[in-house]
C-alpha cells in the first residue's frame, strides 16, 4: 500500500471518533471545552512494506506513562494541525518535517482527557534515523501498516474506570500493547482503508 491508496482513503467521508464510542454509559461532560492537539500518523516506506512509526512514552511522565502513542501534542497559537504534528515529531523522534509528505488527516478524535486530537497522516519516503526525545519518549518502534490496516486485528477490551467498566480498542503487536485513543484512531484508518 502506497501513499496514493492512503490519500484516497483519507478523502472518504468519515465521522469524528471519541473515547466514548464504545461506552454509551459514559458521556462527555456537559459544557466541556476541548483543547486542540494533533498527532502524526507517520507511515514509513520500507523494503518489506510500509511501517507505522509509534513511540512508547517515558515511564516517568505524569500523563499516560509507558503507553504507546503517536508523536504529537497541543496545537500552539498560530499553527494548524499539520504544523503541530510535524513539530512534535521533530521534537519527539527527530523526524525532519521536510522528509514527510502530508497526505491528509482523519477526523478529530475526542479523548476522555479533554483533547480534540487531529490525526495527520504523513508518508516518509526516504531515510529516517529515529531518535527518542530523552525523558519524554522511551522508545521509537515501527509496526507493519498491514497489521493495523486490517479491522479484523482489532479487539474490544475493557477495564474498571470511574466506577464502571470502560471498553476500548486494542491492536497489540509483539511486546507492544496498542490501545485506547491510539488504537481507536488506527481503527478509524483501518475502516477507511477497507471501505
PDB file of N, CA, C and O in Angstrom, residues 4 10 36-37 55 81 87 90 92 95 104 108 110 123 131-132 140 189:
ATOM      1  N   UNK A   4      -0.658   6.846  -2.460  1.00  0.00           N
ATOM      2  CA  UNK A   4      -1.876   7.132  -3.224  1.00  0.00           C
ATOM      3  C   UNK A   4      -3.084   6.456  -2.584  1.00  0.00           C
ATOM      4  O   UNK A   4      -4.162   7.054  -2.466  1.00  0.00           O
ATOM      5  N   UNK A  10      -8.156   8.638   2.922  1.00  0.00           N
ATOM      6  CA  UNK A  10      -8.365   9.838   3.735  1.00  0.00           C
ATOM      7  C   UNK A  10      -9.395  10.775   3.120  1.00  0.00           C
ATOM      8  O   UNK A  10     -10.013  11.578   3.827  1.00  0.00           O
ATOM      9  N   UNK A  36      -7.189  21.789  21.569  1.00  0.00           N
ATOM     10  CA  UNK A  36      -6.753  21.271  20.263  1.00  0.00           C
ATOM     11  C   UNK A  36      -5.383  20.615  20.376  1.00  0.00           C
ATOM     12  O   UNK A  36      -4.461  21.150  21.002  1.00  0.00           O
ATOM     13  N   UNK A  37      -5.259  19.447  19.785  1.00  0.00           N
ATOM     14  CA  UNK A  37      -3.993  18.720  19.739  1.00  0.00           C
ATOM     15  C   UNK A  37      -3.901  18.032  18.382  1.00  0.00           C
ATOM     16  O   UNK A  37      -4.890  17.945  17.649  1.00  0.00           O
ATOM     17  N   UNK A  55       5.596   5.533  19.258  1.00  0.00           N
ATOM     18  CA  UNK A  55       6.501   5.741  20.389  1.00  0.00           C
ATOM     19  C   UNK A  55       5.955   5.027  21.619  1.00  0.00           C
ATOM     20  O   UNK A  55       4.755   4.789  21.744  1.00  0.00           O
ATOM     21  N   UNK A  81      -3.033  21.931  12.499  1.00  0.00           N
ATOM     22  CA  UNK A  81      -2.795  20.569  12.978  1.00  0.00           C
ATOM     23  C   UNK A  81      -1.566  19.948  12.327  1.00  0.00           C
ATOM     24  O   UNK A  81      -0.758  19.297  12.999  1.00  0.00           O
ATOM     25  N   UNK A  87       5.941  19.395  13.976  1.00  0.00           N
ATOM     26  CA  UNK A  87       6.825  19.962  15.006  1.00  0.00           C
ATOM     27  C   UNK A  87       7.057  18.952  16.121  1.00  0.00           C
ATOM     28  O   UNK A  87       8.185  18.719  16.564  1.00  0.00           O
ATOM     29  N   UNK A  90       9.307  16.123  15.100  1.00  0.00           N
ATOM     30  CA  UNK A  90      10.721  16.521  15.094  1.00  0.00           C
ATOM     31  C   UNK A  90      11.273  16.472  16.518  1.00  0.00           C
ATOM     32  O   UNK A  90      12.358  15.955  16.766  1.00  0.00           O
ATOM     33  N   UNK A  92      10.042  14.803  19.241  1.00  0.00           N
ATOM     34  CA  UNK A  92       9.952  13.521  19.944  1.00  0.00           C
ATOM     35  C   UNK A  92      10.755  12.387  19.322  1.00  0.00           C
ATOM     36  O   UNK A  92      11.249  11.517  20.035  1.00  0.00           O
ATOM     37  N   UNK A  95      12.265  13.447  13.534  1.00  0.00           N
ATOM     38  CA  UNK A  95      11.830  13.329  12.144  1.00  0.00           C
ATOM     39  C   UNK A  95      11.822  14.703  11.501  1.00  0.00           C
ATOM     40  O   UNK A  95      11.091  15.597  11.939  1.00  0.00           O
ATOM     41  N   UNK A 104      -3.000  13.975   4.306  1.00  0.00           N
ATOM     42  CA  UNK A 104      -4.335  14.377   4.744  1.00  0.00           C
ATOM     43  C   UNK A 104      -4.487  14.126   6.223  1.00  0.00           C
ATOM     44  O   UNK A 104      -3.497  13.941   6.937  1.00  0.00           O
ATOM     45  N   UNK A 108     -11.201  14.626  13.750  1.00  0.00           N
ATOM     46  CA  UNK A 108     -10.712  14.749  15.125  1.00  0.00           C
ATOM     47  C   UNK A 108     -11.227  13.625  16.026  1.00  0.00           C
ATOM     48  O   UNK A 108     -12.322  13.103  15.827  1.00  0.00           O
ATOM     49  N   UNK A 110     -11.947  12.793  20.046  1.00  0.00           N
ATOM     50  CA  UNK A 110     -12.093  13.376  21.383  1.00  0.00           C
ATOM     51  C   UNK A 110     -11.634  12.373  22.427  1.00  0.00           C
ATOM     52  O   UNK A 110     -12.083  11.227  22.447  1.00  0.00           O
ATOM     53  N   UNK A 123       3.618  10.517   4.891  1.00  0.00           N
ATOM     54  CA  UNK A 123       4.398   9.452   4.254  1.00  0.00           C
ATOM     55  C   UNK A 123       5.876   9.820   4.308  1.00  0.00           C
ATOM     56  O   UNK A 123       6.265  10.917   3.908  1.00  0.00           O
ATOM     57  N   UNK A 131      15.230   8.974  16.726  1.00  0.00           N
ATOM     58  CA  UNK A 131      15.978   9.240  17.948  1.00  0.00           C
ATOM     59  C   UNK A 131      14.975   9.710  19.002  1.00  0.00           C
ATOM     60  O   UNK A 131      14.396  10.788  18.873  1.00  0.00           O
ATOM     61  N   UNK A 132      14.723   8.908  20.035  1.00  0.00           N
ATOM     62  CA  UNK A 132      13.726   9.296  21.036  1.00  0.00           C
ATOM     63  C   UNK A 132      14.165  10.497  21.867  1.00  0.00           C
ATOM     64  O   UNK A 132      15.329  10.613  22.234  1.00  0.00           O
ATOM     65  N   UNK A 140      11.259   4.380  20.204  1.00  0.00           N
ATOM     66  CA  UNK A 140      10.575   4.553  18.925  1.00  0.00           C
ATOM     67  C   UNK A 140      10.595   3.190  18.245  1.00  0.00           C
ATOM     68  O   UNK A 140      11.635   2.536  18.193  1.00  0.00           O
ATOM     69  N   UNK A 189      -8.682   4.588  10.701  1.00  0.00           N
ATOM     70  CA  UNK A 189      -7.916   4.498   9.465  1.00  0.00           C
ATOM     71  C   UNK A 189      -8.155   3.151   8.786  1.00  0.00           C
ATOM     72  O   UNK A 189      -8.369   3.086   7.570  1.00  0.00           O
TER      73      UNK A 189
END
